[in-house]
CSV table of C-alpha atoms and ligand atoms in Angstrom, one decimal:
chain,number,residue,atom,x,y,z
A,1,MET,CA,16.2,60.0,-39.9
A,2,CYS,CA,15.7,56.7,-37.5
A,3,ASP,CA,17.2,56.5,-34.3
A,4,ASN,CA,18.8,53.3,-34.1
A,5,LEU,CA,21.9,52.6,-36.5
A,6,LEU,CA,21.0,49.1,-36.5
A,7,ASP,CA,18.2,46.5,-35.5
A,8,ILE,CA,18.4,43.0,-35.4
A,9,LYS,CA,15.1,41.1,-35.5
A,10,ASP,CA,14.1,37.7,-34.9
A,11,LEU,CA,17.8,36.4,-35.7
A,12,TYR,CA,18.8,32.8,-35.7
A,13,VAL,CA,22.0,31.4,-36.6
A,14,GLU,CA,23.1,27.8,-36.7
A,15,TYR,CA,26.4,26.3,-37.7
A,16,VAL,CA,27.5,22.3,-38.1
A,17,SER,CA,30.3,21.4,-36.0
A,18,VAL,CA,32.1,18.3,-36.3
A,19,LYS,CA,33.5,15.8,-33.6
A,20,SER,CA,36.4,14.6,-34.9
A,21,LEU,CA,35.9,11.0,-33.3
A,22,GLY,CA,33.4,9.5,-35.9
A,23,ASP,CA,32.9,12.6,-37.7
A,24,VAL,CA,29.2,13.0,-35.5
A,25,LYS,CA,27.9,16.0,-37.3
A,26,GLN,CA,26.0,18.1,-34.6
A,27,THR,CA,23.8,21.4,-35.2
A,28,VAL,CA,25.6,24.6,-33.1
A,29,HIS,CA,21.5,26.7,-32.2
A,30,ALA,CA,24.6,29.7,-31.9
A,31,VAL,CA,22.1,32.3,-31.4
A,32,ASN,CA,18.3,32.4,-31.1
A,33,GLY,CA,15.5,34.4,-31.8
A,34,VAL,CA,18.0,37.8,-31.0
A,35,ASN,CA,15.9,40.7,-31.1
A,36,LEU,CA,18.0,44.0,-30.4
A,37,SER,CA,18.6,47.5,-31.2
A,38,VAL,CA,21.7,49.7,-30.9
A,39,LYS,CA,20.9,53.4,-31.4
A,40,ARG,CA,23.0,56.1,-33.2
A,41,GLY,CA,26.6,57.4,-31.4
A,42,GLU,CA,25.6,54.8,-28.0
A,43,ILE,CA,27.9,52.5,-26.4
A,44,LEU,CA,25.9,48.9,-26.4
A,45,ALA,CA,27.9,46.1,-24.4
A,46,LEU,CA,27.0,42.6,-24.8
A,47,ALA,CA,27.5,40.8,-21.9
A,48,GLY,CA,28.0,36.9,-21.0
A,49,GLU,CA,29.5,34.1,-20.7
A,50,SER,CA,32.2,32.3,-23.1
A,51,GLY,CA,30.4,30.1,-25.8
A,52,CYS,CA,26.7,31.9,-25.7
A,53,GLY,CA,26.5,33.4,-28.7
A,54,LYS,CA,28.0,36.7,-28.6
A,55,SER,CA,30.5,37.0,-31.5
A,56,THR,CA,29.0,34.7,-32.8
A,57,LEU,CA,26.2,37.7,-33.4
A,58,ALA,CA,28.5,40.1,-34.2
A,59,ARG,CA,30.5,38.5,-36.8
A,60,ALA,CA,26.6,37.6,-38.1
A,61,VAL,CA,26.2,42.1,-38.1
A,62,LEU,CA,29.5,41.8,-40.2
A,63,ARG,CA,27.6,39.5,-43.1
A,64,LEU,CA,30.9,37.1,-41.6
A,65,GLU,CA,28.0,34.1,-41.0
A,66,ASP,CA,25.3,33.5,-43.1
A,67,LYS,CA,21.9,33.8,-40.8
A,68,LYS,CA,19.3,31.3,-40.6
A,69,SER,CA,16.1,33.3,-40.2
A,70,GLY,CA,15.4,36.7,-39.0
A,71,GLU,CA,16.8,40.2,-40.2
A,72,ILE,CA,19.6,43.2,-39.2
A,73,LEU,CA,19.0,46.3,-40.8
A,74,PHE,CA,21.6,48.8,-40.8
A,75,ASN,CA,20.3,52.6,-42.2
A,76,SER,CA,17.0,50.2,-42.5
A,77,LYS,CA,18.4,48.5,-44.9
A,78,ASP,CA,18.5,44.9,-44.7
A,79,ILE,CA,22.1,44.1,-44.6
A,80,TYR,CA,21.6,40.4,-46.9
A,81,LYS,CA,19.6,42.1,-49.5
A,82,LEU,CA,22.7,44.6,-50.6
A,83,SER,CA,23.9,45.1,-54.2
A,84,LYS,CA,27.2,44.4,-54.0
A,85,SER,CA,28.4,48.2,-54.1
A,86,GLU,CA,26.1,48.6,-51.1
A,87,LEU,CA,27.9,45.5,-49.5
A,88,LYS,CA,31.4,47.2,-50.1
A,89,ASN,CA,30.0,50.6,-48.4
A,90,TYR,CA,28.6,48.6,-45.6
A,91,ARG,CA,31.8,46.6,-44.8
A,92,LYS,CA,33.6,50.6,-44.7
A,93,SER,CA,31.0,51.8,-42.7
A,94,VAL,CA,31.5,48.9,-39.7
A,95,GLN,CA,34.6,47.5,-38.8
A,96,MET,CA,36.1,45.1,-35.9
A,97,ILE,CA,38.4,45.7,-33.1
A,98,PHE,CA,39.8,42.0,-32.4
A,99,GLN,CA,40.4,40.9,-29.0
A,100,ASN,CA,44.5,39.6,-29.8
A,101,PRO,CA,47.0,42.1,-31.2
A,102,TYR,CA,49.4,39.7,-31.6
A,103,SER,CA,47.1,37.6,-33.8
A,104,SER,CA,45.0,40.4,-35.9
A,105,LEU,CA,48.1,42.3,-37.1
A,106,ASN,CA,50.7,40.9,-40.2
A,107,PRO,CA,53.4,40.2,-38.6
A,108,LYS,CA,55.5,40.4,-42.1
A,109,MET,CA,53.3,43.8,-43.2
A,110,LYS,CA,54.7,47.1,-41.8
A,111,ILE,CA,52.9,49.5,-39.9
A,112,ILE,CA,52.6,51.8,-42.6
A,113,ASP,CA,50.7,48.9,-45.0
A,114,THR,CA,48.7,48.0,-42.5
A,115,LEU,CA,46.7,51.0,-41.8
A,116,LYS,CA,46.9,51.9,-45.6
A,117,GLU,CA,45.6,48.4,-47.0
A,118,PRO,CA,42.2,49.4,-45.9
A,119,LEU,CA,42.1,53.1,-48.1
A,120,ASP,CA,43.9,51.3,-50.8
A,121,ILE,CA,41.2,48.9,-50.8
A,122,ASN,CA,38.0,51.6,-50.0
A,123,THR,CA,39.1,55.0,-51.1
A,124,ASN,CA,40.0,57.1,-54.1
A,125,LEU,CA,42.1,59.2,-52.1
A,126,SER,CA,45.8,60.3,-53.5
A,127,GLU,CA,49.1,58.7,-51.7
A,128,ILE,CA,50.2,62.0,-50.3
A,129,GLU,CA,46.2,62.1,-48.7
A,130,LYS,CA,46.1,58.6,-47.6
A,131,TYR,CA,49.5,59.5,-45.5
A,132,ASN,CA,47.9,62.4,-44.0
A,133,VAL,CA,44.8,59.7,-42.8
A,134,ILE,CA,47.4,57.6,-41.4
A,135,SER,CA,49.4,59.8,-39.4
A,136,ASP,CA,46.5,61.5,-38.4
A,137,THR,CA,45.0,58.6,-37.2
A,138,VAL,CA,48.2,57.2,-35.2
A,139,LYS,CA,48.2,60.0,-33.7
A,140,LYS,CA,44.4,59.7,-32.2
A,141,VAL,CA,45.4,56.5,-31.5
A,142,GLY,CA,48.3,58.0,-28.5
A,143,LEU,CA,51.2,56.8,-31.4
A,144,ASP,CA,54.8,58.3,-33.1
A,145,ILE,CA,54.2,58.4,-36.5
A,146,ASP,CA,57.8,57.2,-36.1
A,147,ILE,CA,55.9,53.4,-36.1
A,148,LEU,CA,54.9,53.7,-39.1
A,149,ASN,CA,57.8,51.5,-40.8
A,150,LYS,CA,58.6,49.3,-37.8
A,151,TYR,CA,56.6,45.8,-38.2
A,152,PRO,CA,54.3,44.5,-35.5
A,153,HIS,CA,56.7,42.4,-33.4
A,154,GLU,CA,58.9,45.1,-32.8
A,155,PHE,CA,55.4,46.7,-30.2
A,156,SER,CA,54.3,46.0,-26.5
A,157,GLY,CA,50.5,44.4,-26.5
A,158,GLY,CA,49.4,47.5,-25.5
A,159,GLN,CA,51.4,49.7,-28.7
A,160,ARG,CA,49.5,46.4,-30.9
A,161,GLN,CA,46.0,47.0,-29.3
A,162,ARG,CA,46.2,51.0,-30.1
A,163,ILE,CA,48.0,49.8,-34.0
A,164,ALA,CA,44.2,47.4,-34.4
A,165,ILE,CA,42.3,50.6,-33.4
A,166,ALA,CA,44.3,52.9,-35.7
A,167,ARG,CA,43.2,50.3,-38.5
A,168,ALA,CA,39.4,50.7,-37.7
A,169,LEU,CA,40.0,54.0,-37.4
A,170,VAL,CA,41.5,54.6,-40.4
A,171,LEU,CA,38.2,54.5,-42.9
A,172,ASN,CA,36.1,56.9,-40.1
A,173,PRO,CA,32.8,54.2,-40.0
A,174,GLU,CA,29.7,54.6,-38.7
A,175,PHE,CA,30.2,51.8,-36.3
A,176,ILE,CA,32.7,49.7,-34.2
A,177,ILE,CA,32.5,46.2,-33.2
A,178,ALA,CA,35.4,45.5,-30.2
A,179,ASP,CA,35.2,41.6,-29.1
A,180,GLU,CA,36.4,41.4,-25.6
A,181,PRO,CA,39.1,44.4,-26.8
A,182,VAL,CA,41.4,44.3,-23.7
A,183,SER,CA,40.9,40.6,-22.3
A,184,ALA,CA,44.1,39.5,-24.0
A,185,LEU,CA,46.6,42.8,-22.6
A,186,ASP,CA,48.2,43.4,-18.9
A,187,VAL,CA,45.4,44.9,-16.7
A,188,SER,CA,48.2,47.8,-16.6
A,189,ILE,CA,47.5,48.2,-20.1
A,190,GLN,CA,43.6,47.8,-20.3
A,191,ALA,CA,42.7,51.0,-18.8
A,192,GLN,CA,44.7,53.0,-21.1
A,193,ILE,CA,42.3,51.2,-23.5
A,194,ILE,CA,39.4,51.7,-22.4
A,195,ASN,CA,39.8,55.6,-21.4
A,196,LEU,CA,41.2,55.8,-25.1
A,197,LEU,CA,38.2,54.1,-26.5
A,198,ARG,CA,35.9,56.0,-24.3
A,199,THR,CA,38.2,59.2,-25.7
A,200,LEU,CA,37.9,58.2,-29.1
A,201,LYS,CA,34.5,57.3,-28.8
A,202,LYS,CA,33.4,61.2,-28.8
A,203,ASP,CA,35.9,62.4,-30.9
A,204,PHE,CA,35.2,60.4,-33.8
A,205,ASN,CA,31.3,60.1,-33.3
A,206,PHE,CA,31.1,56.5,-34.5
A,207,THR,CA,28.7,53.7,-33.2
A,208,PHE,CA,29.8,51.3,-30.5
A,209,ILE,CA,29.2,47.3,-30.2
A,210,LEU,CA,31.3,46.3,-27.3
A,211,ILE,CA,31.6,42.5,-26.2
A,212,THR,CA,33.1,41.3,-23.2
A,213,HIS,CA,32.6,39.4,-20.4
A,214,ASP,CA,33.8,41.8,-17.8
A,215,MET,CA,31.3,43.7,-15.8
A,216,SER,CA,34.0,46.6,-15.1
A,217,VAL,CA,34.7,47.2,-18.0
A,218,ILE,CA,31.0,47.4,-18.7
A,219,ARG,CA,30.8,50.1,-16.1
A,220,TYR,CA,32.6,52.3,-17.2
A,221,LEU,CA,32.3,52.4,-20.6
A,222,ALA,CA,28.5,51.5,-22.2
A,223,ASP,CA,25.4,53.2,-22.3
A,224,ARG,CA,23.1,50.3,-23.0
A,225,VAL,CA,23.7,46.8,-21.5
A,226,ALA,CA,22.0,43.3,-23.9
A,227,ILE,CA,22.9,40.0,-21.0
A,228,MET,CA,23.3,37.1,-23.8
A,229,TYR,CA,22.5,33.4,-23.0
A,230,LEU,CA,22.6,30.6,-24.5
A,231,GLY,CA,21.8,32.9,-28.0
A,232,GLU,CA,19.1,34.7,-26.5
A,233,ILE,CA,19.1,37.7,-25.0
A,234,VAL,CA,17.4,37.5,-21.7
A,235,GLU,CA,17.6,41.5,-20.4
A,236,CYS,CA,18.3,44.5,-21.6
A,237,GLY,CA,18.5,48.1,-20.9
A,238,ALA,CA,20.2,51.2,-19.8
A,239,ALA,CA,23.5,50.6,-18.0
A,240,ALA,CA,23.6,52.5,-15.2
A,241,GLN,CA,19.6,50.2,-14.3
A,242,ILE,CA,20.9,47.1,-14.7
A,243,PHE,CA,23.5,48.0,-12.5
A,244,ALA,CA,21.5,49.7,-10.0
A,245,SER,CA,18.7,47.2,-10.1
A,246,PRO,CA,19.3,43.6,-12.1
A,247,LYS,CA,16.4,42.1,-12.0
A,248,HIS,CA,16.8,38.2,-14.6
A,249,PRO,CA,18.7,36.2,-12.3
A,250,TYR,CA,20.9,35.5,-14.8
A,251,THR,CA,22.6,38.9,-15.0
A,252,LYS,CA,22.2,39.3,-11.1
A,253,ALA,CA,24.8,36.3,-11.6
A,254,LEU,CA,26.9,38.0,-13.4
A,255,LEU,CA,27.3,41.0,-11.5
A,256,SER,CA,27.7,39.2,-8.5
A,257,ALA,CA,30.8,37.6,-9.8
A,258,VAL,CA,32.7,41.5,-9.7
A,259,PRO,CA,34.3,41.9,-6.9
A,260,LYS,CA,33.6,44.6,-4.1
A,261,LEU,CA,35.7,45.5,-1.7
A,262,SER,CA,32.7,46.4,0.9
A,263,GLU,CA,31.7,42.1,0.0
A,264,LYS,CA,30.7,39.2,2.3
A,265,SER,CA,31.0,36.1,0.6
A,266,SER,CA,26.5,35.7,1.3
A,267,ASP,CA,25.6,38.6,-1.1
A,268,ARG,CA,27.7,36.1,-4.0
A,269,VAL,CA,24.9,34.7,-6.4
A,270,LEU,CA,26.9,31.5,-7.5
A,271,LEU,CA,25.8,29.6,-10.2
A,272,SER,CA,25.3,25.3,-10.5
A,273,GLY,CA,27.1,23.9,-13.2
A,274,ASP,CA,28.4,25.0,-16.5
A,275,LEU,CA,26.8,26.8,-19.2
A,276,PRO,CA,25.1,24.2,-21.6
A,277,SER,CA,26.1,22.6,-25.0
A,278,PRO,CA,24.8,25.6,-27.7
A,279,THR,CA,23.9,21.5,-29.5
A,280,ASP,CA,21.3,20.4,-27.4
A,281,LEU,CA,19.9,23.5,-25.8
A,282,PRO,CA,17.3,22.5,-22.6
A,283,SER,CA,14.3,22.8,-22.6
A,284,GLY,CA,12.1,26.1,-21.9
A,285,CYS,CA,14.0,28.6,-19.7
A,286,LYS,CA,17.3,28.2,-21.5
A,287,PHE,CA,18.8,29.1,-18.1
A,288,HIS,CA,16.2,27.1,-15.7
A,289,THR,CA,19.5,24.2,-15.5
A,290,ARG,CA,21.1,26.8,-13.9
A,291,CYS,CA,18.5,28.5,-12.2
A,292,PRO,CA,18.1,29.4,-8.4
A,293,HIS,CA,14.3,30.5,-9.2
A,294,CYS,CA,13.3,27.7,-10.7
A,295,MET,CA,10.2,26.9,-10.8
A,296,ASP,CA,8.4,23.9,-12.8
A,297,VAL,CA,6.6,26.0,-15.3
A,298,CYS,CA,9.8,27.0,-16.2
A,299,LYS,CA,10.9,23.9,-17.9
A,300,SER,CA,8.7,23.5,-20.0
A,301,CYS,CA,7.9,26.7,-21.2
A,302,SER,CA,10.0,30.4,-22.5
A,303,PRO,CA,8.9,33.5,-20.9
A,304,SER,CA,8.5,36.1,-23.4
A,305,GLU,CA,10.3,39.5,-22.9
A,306,LYS,CA,8.9,41.7,-21.1
A,307,GLU,CA,9.3,45.7,-20.6
A,308,ILE,CA,9.3,46.5,-17.0
A,309,PHE,CA,11.0,49.8,-17.3
A,310,GLU,CA,10.6,52.6,-19.7
A,311,GLY,CA,13.7,50.8,-21.9
A,312,HIS,CA,14.5,48.0,-19.4
A,313,PHE,CA,13.4,44.4,-21.2
A,314,VAL,CA,14.0,40.9,-19.4
A,315,LYS,CA,12.9,37.3,-20.3
A,316,CYS,CA,12.1,36.2,-17.3
A,317,PHE,CA,8.5,35.0,-15.4
A,318,LEU,CA,9.4,36.1,-11.7
A,319,TYR,CA,8.3,39.0,-14.1
A,320,LEU,CA,5.5,38.3,-16.6
A,321,ASN,CA,2.6,38.6,-14.3
A,322,ARG,CA,4.0,42.2,-13.1
B,1,SF4,FE1,14.9,31.4,-13.5
B,1,SF4,FE2,12.0,30.7,-14.0
B,1,SF4,FE3,13.1,32.5,-14.9
B,1,SF4,FE4,14.4,31.4,-16.3
B,1,SF4,S1,12.1,32.0,-16.2
B,1,SF4,S2,15.2,32.7,-15.0
B,1,SF4,S3,14.4,29.4,-14.7
B,1,SF4,S4,12.8,31.9,-12.5
């Protein structure tokens, strides 16, 4: 069996957005030549600013977005070439936890029906077996089975996110993608949900992509980190190594934005300007318009990826000739 559960190869995803004023159509270059693997059993964090393409990449892995080109292999099979029955099994194996637990649960459905729906669609379990799976999962996410006859509005944000996590787990998936799973919650609840995800990961042994812009969440949970900027992975490696010795100027800026008690303001790397629009990508290195180390070559040529230590890749001219 291959070590990698997921292999993304040279993936491009584009879509057309229509500006209301004058119905101008623009192509959004959301994912631009991503190569990324996820090993079985690991937590890979995908980090970057809002609008950098993290969620579009996740949606492509879930087959909710069409690709322009490239491949996504799951268990060595191209997910865009699956038969109808293979696609059904794939959707069972890959589940998503969404950012906002207020909008991800159907307000008109009792919790028991929300949790039973995936089992009704994807399994041949008897009603008793389904109930046993549901009650077992509800307990594992730290809730009481009394919740099953209630509606979403009767719960707090943290409880709703636990229910959403339970819904993702009832099918015992091999792979989970969590898109900013704590950013809509109160700070006091965030730590509980992060700890819960860590415990569940051990109990259910799933492989996990965690999408977040919060570097402190990544430091606590992730085995590896991929840093994304304007639809490209600019640095990827073991979380411990990236936190100890970030290489790409963008990674350094992201990490320096995490507040530290001992920090002097001179330690901060401040980026100028906003993230450029993915409808109008800069030439050369896509980070050159904001990079404090930009050289002439960066404005016209795009750096290729280089492995600077085992398993630690970076896309930057500062490291190409070392
Ligand atoms: Fe900065 Fe040039 Fe490296 Fe891009 S390639 S990150 S512009 S130094």
